[in-house]
Amino acid sequence: MHLYQSNPIKVYNTLSGEKETFVPVHEGNIGMYVCGPTVYSHVHLGNVRTFMSFDVIYRYLLHLGYNVRYVRNITDAGHLTDDGNVDNDRFVKQSRLEKLEPMEVVQKYTVYFHKVLDLFNFLPPNIEPTATGHIVEQIELTQKLIDKGLAYESQGSVYFDVEAYNKQGLNYGELSNRNIDDLLANTRDLDGQNEKKNPQDFALWKSASPAHIMRWNSPWGEGFPGWHLECTAMSTKYLGEQFDIHGGGMDLKFPHHECEIAQGKGCNGTSPVKYWMHANMLTMNGLRMSKSTGNFILPMELISGDNTFFEKAFSPSIIRFCFLQAHYRSELDISNDAMVASEKGYNRLMEAIKLVGNLQASTQSSLDIQAWVQTCYDAMNDDFNTPILIAQLFEGTRYINLVNDGKETLTAEDIALIQQTLHHFVFDILGIENAQSASNHSEKLDGVIEMLIEMRKEARANKNWAMSDQIRDQLLAIGIQLKDGKEGTSFTY
């Protein structure tokens, strides 16, 4: 019997605005799609928070025994800031700024994205498709929508016809609770709107100007895909015409996810997703994070301590622990005080995990550990409520301390159960690593490197240049760079 059979989950569905009992399309199997990064710049902490929320959801579903196919895309083309002005293509703008080819920009920031997520101990998705790798599928979907009378070509571009969609009895705006009249009233005048029948129509394919660098052949001329289409193409290819969970940040609800619903219904005649899930935003010191105001910090700046907002560096595990103390649908504010408090709480939890293995067993238990274990599952079964789970984990640490102080008793079986449960929820489900253990490993690695530097120094003194170069090159191959200077040889990871 799988754990999911005895642990029904309630999921807040943005589409209905209610918590619903989670029932997969196919029993025991889950298809989950999460909108990934647009890789034209460094991934920011708000992105990390969103992806972390779905990493925990993925981990918990796996723990319950579901077979999960997790797809998270990479947007590496077609992300316009609006549908009118193709000069607003973020990749083109960044490539000109950095004097790089667009695909160099894509590679640079994709590598950075993966490095950051690795630091925060994310599980990789099962499939990580790219927009540029699915141009053919996007062209096919565009043609299908044209054939169904739901899209039209205009001056080499193709637009989704929202009015035609609604005339077929469908409802553009159902996810964000907007209606066509409101959309018309709030539409800005944008360059290129004269190509559209109606201002609320959105681009499926954009004609490329002669100066536009990223371009592909299509039945409508050279161009590039609209931003919304890529997720419909990739999610349906790998998860089917209807799948279980689609996740992303609150900022994607409109228009991006609204457009995905319209495209999916328009192409396949069925609502593409059963449960729409959205993570809330991250603020810092009570204010929205923004580069323009200076209230902004990158993940590596927080980890390294190279910033003016926080009193010291914080490990990725402590940052992760801090983030998970807020529910994914709640706004989360980080500050120096919040990070310091999280570090103290994290250390208390790690000390209890260390202590539980040394508890003395008794012939009977004075605490109901089975009931405590169920409270941990109940928290996650209630729309993945990580702050309630963490509160229960601290209740478990209280039990451990009471037993250690001789004020309560536990049998060997219950000690093993509380130890196993803490391991499952802290390490496997919340994905928190033991930074204290990692620090010890780091110190040992540093010692090994220093020993190799001494061996290299001796080889150079003996004019054994081949050995000297071999040590340097083999360390470089695993990402450790030696730097020779007046003060001796130093190293960086």
GROMACS .gro file of C-alpha atoms in nm:
model
  493
    1MET     CA    1   0.000   0.000   0.000
    2HIS     CA    2   0.139   0.341  -0.098
    3LEU     CA    3   0.141   0.627   0.150
    4TYR     CA    4  -0.073   0.839  -0.082
    5GLN     CA    5  -0.361   0.597  -0.036
    6SER     CA    6  -0.381   0.684   0.335
    7ASN     CA    7  -0.288   1.052   0.293
    8PRO     CA    8  -0.542   1.239   0.081
    9ILE     CA    9  -0.412   1.586  -0.007
   10LYS     CA   10  -0.606   1.910  -0.023
   11VAL     CA   11  -0.471   2.147  -0.290
   12TYR     CA   12  -0.569   2.512  -0.336
   13ASN     CA   13  -0.672   2.542  -0.699
   14THR     CA   14  -0.637   2.896  -0.832
   15LEU     CA   15  -0.893   2.814  -1.102
   16SER     CA   16  -1.172   2.741  -0.852
   17GLY     CA   17  -1.041   2.961  -0.571
   18GLU     CA   18  -1.089   2.673  -0.327
   19LYS     CA   19  -0.904   2.385  -0.166
   20GLU     CA   20  -0.990   2.065  -0.348
   21THR     CA   21  -0.918   1.700  -0.277
   22PHE     CA   22  -0.633   1.605  -0.507
   23VAL     CA   23  -0.728   1.329  -0.750
   24PRO     CA   24  -0.476   1.265  -1.030
   25VAL     CA   25  -0.586   1.224  -1.391
   26HIS     CA   26  -0.427   0.876  -1.381
   27GLU     CA   27  -0.424   0.702  -1.043
   28GLY     CA   28  -0.079   0.679  -0.888
   29ASN     CA   29   0.076   0.897  -1.157
   30ILE     CA   30   0.122   1.276  -1.159
   31GLY     CA   31   0.216   1.513  -1.437
   32MET     CA   32   0.351   1.843  -1.303
   33TYR     CA   33   0.464   2.139  -1.513
   34VAL     CA   34   0.630   2.448  -1.364
   35CYS     CA   35   0.720   2.759  -1.562
   36GLY     CA   36   1.097   2.784  -1.551
   37PRO     CA   37   1.331   3.083  -1.580
   38THR     CA   38   1.376   3.325  -1.866
   39VAL     CA   39   1.753   3.294  -1.894
   40TYR     CA   40   1.857   3.645  -1.996
   41SER     CA   41   1.990   3.748  -1.652
   42HIS     CA   42   2.079   3.613  -1.306
   43VAL     CA   43   1.806   3.417  -1.131
   44HIS     CA   44   1.683   3.625  -0.836
   45LEU     CA   45   1.571   3.522  -0.488
   46GLY     CA   46   1.203   3.554  -0.577
   47ASN     CA   47   1.255   3.294  -0.851
   48VAL     CA   48   1.437   3.071  -0.604
   49ARG     CA   49   1.145   3.094  -0.362
   50THR     CA   50   0.894   2.992  -0.632
   51PHE     CA   51   1.102   2.699  -0.756
   52MET     CA   52   1.169   2.592  -0.396
   53SER     CA   53   0.795   2.573  -0.326
   54PHE     CA   54   0.746   2.331  -0.614
   55ASP     CA   55   1.063   2.139  -0.526
   56VAL     CA   56   0.907   2.064  -0.186
   57ILE     CA   57   0.574   1.969  -0.347
   58TYR     CA   58   0.761   1.738  -0.586
   59ARG     CA   59   0.957   1.583  -0.298
   60TYR     CA   60   0.642   1.521  -0.093
   61LEU     CA   61   0.456   1.360  -0.382
   62LEU     CA   62   0.753   1.128  -0.438
   63HIS     CA   63   0.763   1.047  -0.067
   64LEU     CA   64   0.397   0.944  -0.077
   65GLY     CA   65   0.479   0.696  -0.351
   66TYR     CA   66   0.341   0.875  -0.657
   67ASN     CA   67   0.513   0.827  -0.990
   68VAL     CA   68   0.577   1.192  -1.082
   69ARG     CA   69   0.688   1.334  -1.415
   70TYR     CA   70   0.811   1.684  -1.335
   71VAL     CA   71   0.867   1.916  -1.632
   72ARG     CA   72   1.024   2.261  -1.584
   73ASN     CA   73   1.105   2.456  -1.897
   74ILE     CA   74   1.381   2.698  -1.992
   75THR     CA   75   1.257   3.007  -2.178
   76ASP     CA   76   1.540   3.089  -2.416
   77ALA     CA   77   1.349   3.270  -2.692
   78GLY     CA   78   1.041   3.477  -2.760
   79HIS     CA   79   0.990   3.642  -2.420
   80LEU     CA   80   0.858   3.984  -2.526
   81THR     CA   81   0.775   4.241  -2.262
   82ASP     CA   82   0.472   4.318  -2.480
   83ASP     CA   83   0.324   4.188  -2.804
   84GLY     CA   84   0.380   4.508  -2.999
   85ASN     CA   85   0.745   4.607  -3.003
   86VAL     CA   86   0.986   4.329  -3.102
   87ASP     CA   87   1.273   4.548  -2.981
   88ASN     CA   88   1.159   4.451  -2.631
   89ASP     CA   89   1.284   4.094  -2.678
   90ARG     CA   90   1.482   4.042  -2.358
   91PHE     CA   91   1.740   3.815  -2.519
   92VAL     CA   92   1.814   4.057  -2.800
   93LYS     CA   93   1.844   4.349  -2.557
   94GLN     CA   94   2.078   4.156  -2.325
   95SER     CA   95   2.294   4.024  -2.611
   96ARG     CA   96   2.350   4.382  -2.731
   97LEU     CA   97   2.425   4.498  -2.377
   98GLU     CA   98   2.680   4.221  -2.312
   99LYS     CA   99   2.807   4.211  -2.674
  100LEU     CA  100   2.735   3.837  -2.691
  101GLU     CA  101   2.539   3.614  -2.926
  102PRO     CA  102   2.188   3.549  -2.782
  103MET     CA  103   2.270   3.181  -2.731
  104GLU     CA  104   2.583   3.278  -2.536
  105VAL     CA  105   2.356   3.480  -2.307
  106VAL     CA  106   2.123   3.181  -2.277
  107GLN     CA  107   2.407   2.941  -2.194
  108LYS     CA  108   2.567   3.179  -1.942
  109TYR     CA  109   2.252   3.231  -1.739
  110THR     CA  110   2.125   2.872  -1.772
  111VAL     CA  111   2.452   2.749  -1.618
  112TYR     CA  112   2.418   3.008  -1.341
  113PHE     CA  113   2.056   2.903  -1.278
  114HIS     CA  114   2.155   2.540  -1.234
  115LYS     CA  115   2.447   2.630  -1.004
  116VAL     CA  116   2.221   2.834  -0.778
  117LEU     CA  117   1.955   2.562  -0.757
  118ASP     CA  118   2.222   2.302  -0.684
  119LEU     CA  119   2.342   2.515  -0.391
  120PHE     CA  120   1.988   2.516  -0.251
  121ASN     CA  121   1.965   2.136  -0.289
  122PHE     CA  122   1.689   2.125  -0.553
  123LEU     CA  123   1.596   1.796  -0.714
  124PRO     CA  124   1.627   1.830  -1.093
  125PRO     CA  125   1.307   1.795  -1.298
  126ASN     CA  126   1.258   1.481  -1.504
  127ILE     CA  127   1.252   1.687  -1.823
  128GLU     CA  128   1.387   2.040  -1.878
  129PRO     CA  129   1.284   2.138  -2.232
  130THR     CA  130   1.375   2.465  -2.403
  131ALA     CA  131   1.162   2.693  -2.618
  132THR     CA  132   1.419   2.687  -2.901
  133GLY     CA  133   1.414   2.307  -2.896
  134HIS     CA  134   1.039   2.304  -2.968
  135ILE     CA  135   0.993   2.554  -3.252
  136VAL     CA  136   0.838   2.286  -3.476
  137GLU     CA  137   0.575   2.199  -3.213
  138GLN     CA  138   0.491   2.567  -3.163
  139ILE     CA  139   0.446   2.622  -3.536
  140GLU     CA  140   0.219   2.316  -3.552
  141LEU     CA  141   0.003   2.444  -3.264
  142THR     CA  142  -0.021   2.786  -3.427
  143GLN     CA  143  -0.140   2.633  -3.753
  144LYS     CA  144  -0.392   2.420  -3.565
  145LEU     CA  145  -0.539   2.730  -3.400
  146ILE     CA  146  -0.559   2.905  -3.738
  147ASP     CA  147  -0.739   2.603  -3.885
  148LYS     CA  148  -0.989   2.613  -3.597
  149GLY     CA  149  -1.063   2.980  -3.659
  150LEU     CA  150  -0.903   3.085  -3.330
  151ALA     CA  151  -0.597   3.262  -3.473
  152TYR     CA  152  -0.516   3.481  -3.771
  153GLU     CA  153  -0.208   3.595  -3.964
  154SER     CA  154  -0.131   3.966  -3.990
  155GLN     CA  155   0.178   4.112  -4.158
  156GLY     CA  156   0.381   3.796  -4.097
  157SER     CA  157   0.272   3.761  -3.733
  158VAL     CA  158   0.001   3.532  -3.595
  159TYR     CA  159  -0.233   3.631  -3.312
  160PHE     CA  160  -0.477   3.437  -3.096
  161ASP     CA  161  -0.829   3.568  -3.155
  162VAL     CA  162  -0.976   3.614  -2.806
  163GLU     CA  163  -1.316   3.731  -2.935
  164ALA     CA  164  -1.351   3.425  -3.160
  165TYR     CA  165  -1.253   3.206  -2.863
  166ASN     CA  166  -1.527   3.355  -2.646
  167LYS     CA  167  -1.783   3.324  -2.927
  168GLN     CA  168  -1.724   2.948  -2.918
  169GLY     CA  169  -1.862   2.948  -2.564
  170LEU     CA  170  -1.521   2.951  -2.398
  171ASN     CA  171  -1.412   3.200  -2.135
  172TYR     CA  172  -1.088   3.392  -2.169
  173GLY     CA  173  -1.014   3.533  -1.825
  174GLU     CA  174  -1.145   3.241  -1.616
  175LEU     CA  175  -0.820   3.193  -1.421
  176SER     CA  176  -0.772   3.558  -1.324
  177ASN     CA  177  -1.145   3.636  -1.304
  178ARG     CA  178  -1.132   3.905  -1.573
  179ASN     CA  179  -1.384   3.975  -1.845
  180ILE     CA  180  -1.337   4.104  -2.198
  181ASP     CA  181  -1.486   4.447  -2.123
  182ASP     CA  182  -1.235   4.502  -1.842
  183LEU     CA  183  -0.950   4.382  -2.061
  184LEU     CA  184  -1.049   4.623  -2.338
  185ALA     CA  185  -1.079   4.912  -2.095
  186ASN     CA  186  -0.737   4.847  -1.943
  187THR     CA  187  -0.543   4.775  -2.263
  188ARG     CA  188  -0.257   5.017  -2.323
  189ASP     CA  189  -0.183   5.161  -2.664
  190LEU     CA  190   0.123   4.969  -2.782
  191ASP     CA  191   0.333   4.981  -3.093
  192GLY     CA  192   0.219   4.712  -3.333
  193GLN     CA  193  -0.139   4.694  -3.202
  194ASN     CA  194  -0.260   4.788  -3.552
  195GLU     CA  195  -0.165   4.433  -3.656
  196LYS     CA  196  -0.434   4.295  -3.421
  197LYS     CA  197  -0.809   4.268  -3.469
  198ASN     CA  198  -0.855   4.346  -3.100
  199PRO     CA  199  -0.612   4.483  -2.838
  200GLN     CA  200  -0.650   4.182  -2.608
  201ASP     CA  201  -0.536   3.935  -2.878
  202PHE     CA  202  -0.193   3.790  -2.801
  203ALA     CA  203   0.098   3.681  -3.019
  204LEU     CA  204   0.151   3.318  -3.113
  205TRP     CA  205   0.421   3.401  -3.368
  206LYS     CA  206   0.599   3.731  -3.431
  207SER     CA  207   0.749   3.845  -3.759
  208ALA     CA  208   1.119   3.921  -3.721
  209SER     CA  209   1.248   4.258  -3.838
  210PRO     CA  210   1.574   4.256  -4.042
  211ALA     CA  211   1.767   4.356  -3.727
  212HIS     CA  212   1.617   4.081  -3.510
  213ILE     CA  213   1.882   3.821  -3.432
  214MET     CA  214   1.676   3.519  -3.317
  215ARG     CA  215   1.460   3.401  -3.606
  216TRP     CA  216   1.321   3.080  -3.758
  217ASN     CA  217   1.140   2.990  -4.080
  218SER     CA  218   0.765   2.942  -4.062
  219PRO     CA  219   0.466   2.928  -4.301
  220TRP     CA  220   0.417   3.300  -4.226
  221GLY     CA  221   0.776   3.406  -4.290
  222GLU     CA  222   1.083   3.437  -4.069
  223GLY     CA  223   1.000   3.506  -3.707
  224PHE     CA  224   1.002   3.374  -3.354
  225PRO     CA  225   0.742   3.223  -3.116
  226GLY     CA  226   0.529   3.417  -2.871
  227TRP     CA  227   0.609   3.361  -2.505
  228HIS     CA  228   0.281   3.192  -2.405
  229LEU     CA  229   0.286   2.925  -2.674
  230GLU     CA  230   0.603   2.748  -2.564
  231CYS     CA  231   0.454   2.619  -2.238
  232THR     CA  232   0.146   2.480  -2.414
  233ALA     CA  233   0.369   2.305  -2.669
  234MET     CA  234   0.604   2.152  -2.414
  235SER     CA  235   0.354   2.064  -2.140
  236THR     CA  236   0.119   1.882  -2.377
  237LYS     CA  237   0.406   1.704  -2.555
  238TYR     CA  238   0.545   1.555  -2.234
  239LEU     CA  239   0.238   1.538  -2.008
  240GLY     CA  240  -0.057   1.499  -2.245
  241GLU     CA  241  -0.357   1.715  -2.334
  242GLN     CA  242  -0.464   1.723  -1.969
  243PHE     CA  243  -0.231   1.687  -1.673
  244ASP     CA  244  -0.247   1.734  -1.298
  245ILE     CA  245  -0.050   2.035  -1.172
  246HIS     CA  246   0.070   2.354  -1.338
  247GLY     CA  247   0.276   2.581  -1.114
  248GLY     CA  248   0.445   2.917  -1.125
  249GLY     CA  249   0.463   3.254  -0.959
  250MET     CA  250   0.158   3.472  -0.894
  251ASP     CA  251   0.288   3.715  -1.155
  252LEU     CA  252   0.232   3.455  -1.428
  253LYS     CA  253  -0.138   3.408  -1.359
  254PHE     CA  254  -0.224   3.681  -1.608
  255PRO     CA  255  -0.160   3.689  -1.892
  256HIS     CA  256   0.074   3.392  -1.925
  257HIS     CA  257  -0.130   3.114  -1.764
  258GLU     CA  258  -0.457   3.262  -1.887
  259CYS     CA  259  -0.322   3.236  -2.241
  260GLU     CA  260  -0.207   2.878  -2.181
  261ILE     CA  261  -0.561   2.777  -2.085
  262ALA     CA  262  -0.700   2.940  -2.398
  263GLN     CA  263  -0.440   2.776  -2.621
  264GLY     CA  264  -0.495   2.433  -2.463
  265LYS     CA  265  -0.873   2.451  -2.484
  266GLY     CA  266  -0.857   2.595  -2.834
  267CYS     CA  267  -0.627   2.322  -2.965
  268ASN     CA  268  -0.758   2.017  -2.783
  269GLY     CA  269  -1.108   2.105  -2.664
  270THR     CA  270  -1.025   2.029  -2.302
  271SER     CA  271  -0.903   2.226  -2.002
  272PRO     CA  272  -0.529   2.147  -2.000
  273VAL     CA  273  -0.471   2.146  -1.622
  274LYS     CA  274  -0.670   2.014  -1.324
  275TYR     CA  275  -0.493   2.212  -1.051
  276TRP     CA  276  -0.337   2.554  -1.103
  277MET     CA  277  -0.096   2.642  -0.821
  278HIS     CA  278   0.072   2.981  -0.769
  279ALA     CA  279   0.348   3.080  -0.527
  280ASN     CA  280   0.339   3.427  -0.375
  281MET     CA  281   0.603   3.697  -0.395
  282LEU     CA  282   0.914   3.762  -0.189
  283THR     CA  283   0.983   4.100  -0.029
  284MET     CA  284   1.284   4.231   0.162
  285ASN     CA  285   1.267   4.453   0.469
  286GLY     CA  286   0.895   4.502   0.407
  287LEU     CA  287   0.941   4.636   0.053
  288ARG     CA  288   0.908   4.489  -0.294
  289MET     CA  289   1.244   4.380  -0.431
  290SER     CA  290   1.341   4.601  -0.723
  291LYS     CA  291   1.667   4.679  -0.899
  292SER     CA  292   1.549   5.033  -0.971
  293THR     CA  293   1.501   5.117  -0.601
  294GLY     CA  294   1.814   4.935  -0.482
  295ASN     CA  295   1.610   4.705  -0.256
  296PHE     CA  296   1.748   4.400  -0.432
  297ILE     CA  297   1.984   4.111  -0.360
  298LEU     CA  298   2.099   3.813  -0.563
  299PRO     CA  299   2.117   3.462  -0.411
  300MET     CA  300   2.497   3.451  -0.423
  301GLU     CA  301   2.521   3.790  -0.248
  302LEU     CA  302   2.313   3.656   0.041
  303ILE     CA  303   2.513   3.332   0.058
  304SER     CA  304   2.852   3.507   0.043
  305GLY     CA  305   2.760   3.795   0.273
  306ASP     CA  306   2.871   4.043   0.003
  307ASN     CA  307   2.583   4.286   0.055
  308THR     CA  308   2.475   4.581   0.271
  309PHE     CA  309   2.142   4.436   0.391
  310PHE     CA  310   2.251   4.145   0.614
  311GLU     CA  311   2.503   4.137   0.897
  312LYS     CA  312   2.677   3.821   0.773
  313ALA     CA  313   2.667   3.537   0.524
  314PHE     CA  314   2.400   3.269   0.553
  315SER     CA  315   2.427   2.915   0.420
  316PRO     CA  316   2.182   2.795   0.153
  317SER     CA  317   2.032   2.552   0.409
  318ILE     CA  318   1.946   2.835   0.647
  319ILE     CA  319   1.801   3.044   0.364
  320ARG     CA  320   1.593   2.745   0.255
  321PHE     CA  321   1.476   2.690   0.612
  322CYS     CA  322   1.376   3.057   0.635
  323PHE     CA  323   1.181   3.046   0.309
  324LEU     CA  324   0.986   2.736   0.408
  325GLN     CA  325   0.861   2.897   0.730
  326ALA     CA  326   0.605   3.080   0.516
  327HIS     CA  327   0.330   2.901   0.321
  328TYR     CA  328   0.392   2.904  -0.052
  329ARG     CA  329   0.072   3.107  -0.111
  330SER     CA  330   0.168   3.369   0.148
  331GLU     CA  331   0.391   3.668   0.090
  332LEU     CA  332   0.733   3.614   0.247
  333ASP     CA  333   0.946   3.898   0.379
  334ILE     CA  334   1.315   3.843   0.448
  335SER     CA  335   1.521   4.069   0.673
  336ASN     CA  336   1.834   4.046   0.884
  337ASP     CA  337   1.627   3.965   1.194
  338ALA     CA  338   1.435   3.694   1.010
  339MET     CA  339   1.754   3.531   0.883
  340VAL     CA  340   1.921   3.541   1.228
  341ALA     CA  341   1.610   3.386   1.389
  342SER     CA  342   1.601   3.118   1.118
  343GLU     CA  343   1.966   3.033   1.183
  344LYS     CA  344   1.892   2.984   1.554
  345GLY     CA  345   1.589   2.767   1.479
  346TYR     CA  346   1.781   2.568   1.220
  347ASN     CA  347   2.065   2.500   1.466
  348ARG     CA  348   1.815   2.390   1.732
  349LEU     CA  349   1.661   2.145   1.487
  350MET     CA  350   1.999   2.004   1.380
  351GLU     CA  351   2.107   1.960   1.742
  352ALA     CA  352   1.789   1.763   1.816
  353ILE     CA  353   1.847   1.540   1.512
  354LYS     CA  354   2.200   1.476   1.637
  355LEU     CA  355   2.075   1.409   1.990
  356VAL     CA  356   1.796   1.163   1.903
  357GLY     CA  357   2.045   0.888   1.815
  358ASN     CA  358   2.188   0.902   2.168
  359LEU     CA  359   1.860   0.879   2.363
  360GLN     CA  360   1.826   0.605   2.622
  361ALA     CA  361   1.538   0.368   2.548
  362SER     CA  362   1.280   0.273   2.811
  363THR     CA  363   1.038  -0.017   2.840
  364GLN     CA  364   0.742   0.209   2.761
  365SER     CA  365   0.669   0.548   2.606
  366SER     CA  366   0.507   0.836   2.789
  367LEU     CA  367   0.462   1.029   2.462
  368ASP     CA  368   0.236   0.937   2.167
  369ILE     CA  369   0.486   0.941   1.880
  370GLN     CA  370   0.243   0.786   1.629
  371ALA     CA  371   0.005   1.079   1.682
  372TRP     CA  372   0.292   1.325   1.639
  373VAL     CA  373   0.396   1.161   1.312
  374GLN     CA  374   0.041   1.200   1.179
  375THR     CA  375   0.045   1.574   1.260
  376CYS     CA  376   0.346   1.607   1.027
  377TYR     CA  377   0.157   1.437   0.745
  378ASP     CA  378  -0.158   1.636   0.820
  379ALA     CA  379   0.036   1.961   0.774
  380MET     CA  380   0.167   1.863   0.431
  381ASN     CA  381  -0.167   1.712   0.329
  382ASP     CA  382  -0.327   2.053   0.389
  383ASP     CA  383  -0.202   2.227   0.074
  384PHE     CA  384   0.164   2.157   0.155
  385ASN     CA  385   0.168   2.370   0.468
  386THR     CA  386   0.540   2.385   0.545
  387PRO     CA  387   0.519   2.639   0.834
  388ILE     CA  388   0.276   2.411   1.023
  389LEU     CA  389   0.503   2.116   0.946
  390ILE     CA  390   0.805   2.303   1.083
  391ALA     CA  391   0.608   2.385   1.400
  392GLN     CA  392   0.540   2.012   1.441
  393LEU     CA  393   0.907   1.931   1.381
  394PHE     CA  394   0.996   2.166   1.667
  395GLU     CA  395   0.738   1.983   1.879
  396GLY     CA  396   0.937   1.669   1.799
  397THR     CA  397   1.259   1.840   1.910
  398ARG     CA  398   1.084   1.928   2.238
  399TYR     CA  399   1.000   1.560   2.287
  400ILE     CA  400   1.365   1.466   2.226
  401ASN     CA  401   1.490   1.719   2.480
  402LEU     CA  402   1.234   1.605   2.740
  403VAL     CA  403   1.345   1.243   2.699
  404ASN     CA  404   1.711   1.345   2.712
  405ASP     CA  405   1.645   1.535   3.037
  406GLY     CA  406   1.472   1.230   3.188
  407LYS     CA  407   1.130   1.398   3.204
  408GLU     CA  408   0.964   1.167   2.950
  409THR     CA  409   1.034   0.817   2.819
  410LEU     CA  410   1.038   0.647   2.478
  411THR     CA  411   1.079   0.285   2.372
  412ALA     CA  412   1.354   0.192   2.127
  413GLU     CA  413   1.086   0.152   1.862
  414ASP     CA  414   0.952   0.504   1.919
  415ILE     CA  415   1.304   0.653   1.922
  416ALA     CA  416   1.365   0.489   1.583
  417LEU     CA  417   1.028   0.622   1.459
  418ILE     CA  418   1.092   0.982   1.564
  419GLN     CA  419   1.443   0.965   1.415
  420GLN     CA  420   1.312   0.825   1.085
  421THR     CA  421   1.029   1.080   1.068
  422LEU     CA  422   1.264   1.373   1.127
  423HIS     CA  423   1.493   1.243   0.855
  424HIS     CA  424   1.206   1.204   0.607
  425PHE     CA  425   1.054   1.546   0.666
  426VAL     CA  426   1.365   1.757   0.726
  427PHE     CA  427   1.603   1.612   0.469
  428ASP     CA  428   1.391   1.424   0.211
  429ILE     CA  429   1.078   1.644   0.196
  430LEU     CA  430   1.184   1.994   0.302
  431GLY     CA  431   1.518   1.932   0.130
  432ILE     CA  432   1.718   2.094   0.409
  433GLU     CA  433   2.080   1.985   0.437
  434ASN     CA  434   2.289   1.964   0.752
  435ALA     CA  435   2.515   2.267   0.697
  436GLN     CA  436   2.716   2.177   1.007
  437SER     CA  437   2.808   1.844   0.849
  438ALA     CA  438   2.872   2.013   0.513
  439SER     CA  439   3.104   2.262   0.686
  440ASN     CA  440   3.307   1.976   0.833
  441HIS     CA  441   3.336   1.814   0.488
  442SER     CA  442   3.446   2.149   0.342
  443GLU     CA  443   3.720   2.187   0.603
  444LYS     CA  444   3.847   1.835   0.522
  445LEU     CA  445   3.847   1.914   0.147
  446ASP     CA  446   4.042   2.234   0.211
  447GLY     CA  447   4.298   2.030   0.403
  448VAL     CA  448   4.339   1.787   0.111
  449ILE     CA  449   4.388   2.077  -0.132
  450GLU     CA  450   4.650   2.237   0.092
  451MET     CA  451   4.833   1.903   0.100
  452LEU     CA  452   4.829   1.887  -0.283
  453ILE     CA  453   4.958   2.246  -0.302
  454GLU     CA  454   5.252   2.143  -0.081
  455MET     CA  455   5.318   1.841  -0.306
  456ARG     CA  456   5.310   2.071  -0.610
  457LYS     CA  457   5.548   2.314  -0.438
  458GLU     CA  458   5.789   2.030  -0.372
  459ALA     CA  459   5.759   1.911  -0.734
  460ARG     CA  460   5.840   2.262  -0.860
  461ALA     CA  461   6.141   2.284  -0.627
  462ASN     CA  462   6.264   1.956  -0.779
  463LYS     CA  463   6.196   2.093  -1.130
  464ASN     CA  464   5.938   1.817  -1.179
  465TRP     CA  465   5.724   2.038  -1.403
  466ALA     CA  466   5.515   1.747  -1.532
  467MET     CA  467   5.396   1.659  -1.179
  468SER     CA  468   5.338   2.027  -1.097
  469ASP     CA  469   5.123   2.076  -1.407
  470GLN     CA  470   4.936   1.750  -1.348
  471ILE     CA  471   4.829   1.854  -0.996
  472ARG     CA  472   4.720   2.197  -1.121
  473ASP     CA  473   4.530   2.061  -1.423
  474GLN     CA  474   4.354   1.780  -1.237
  475LEU     CA  475   4.235   2.021  -0.968
  476LEU     CA  476   4.113   2.259  -1.238
  477ALA     CA  477   3.922   1.974  -1.405
  478ILE     CA  478   3.708   1.937  -1.090
  479GLY     CA  479   3.654   2.310  -1.056
  480ILE     CA  480   3.938   2.407  -0.818
  481GLN     CA  481   4.166   2.678  -0.955
  482LEU     CA  482   4.516   2.740  -0.818
  483LYS     CA  483   4.658   3.094  -0.823
  484ASP     CA  484   5.032   3.149  -0.784
  485GLY     CA  485   5.133   3.482  -0.628
  486LYS     CA  486   5.403   3.654  -0.423
  487GLU     CA  487   5.245   3.524  -0.100
  488GLY     CA  488   5.238   3.166  -0.230
  489THR     CA  489   4.964   2.958  -0.391
  490SER     CA  490   4.596   3.011  -0.312
  491PHE     CA  491   4.289   2.833  -0.447
  492THR     CA  492   3.927   2.905  -0.534
  493TYR     CA  493   3.633   2.676  -0.604
   0.00000   0.00000   0.00000
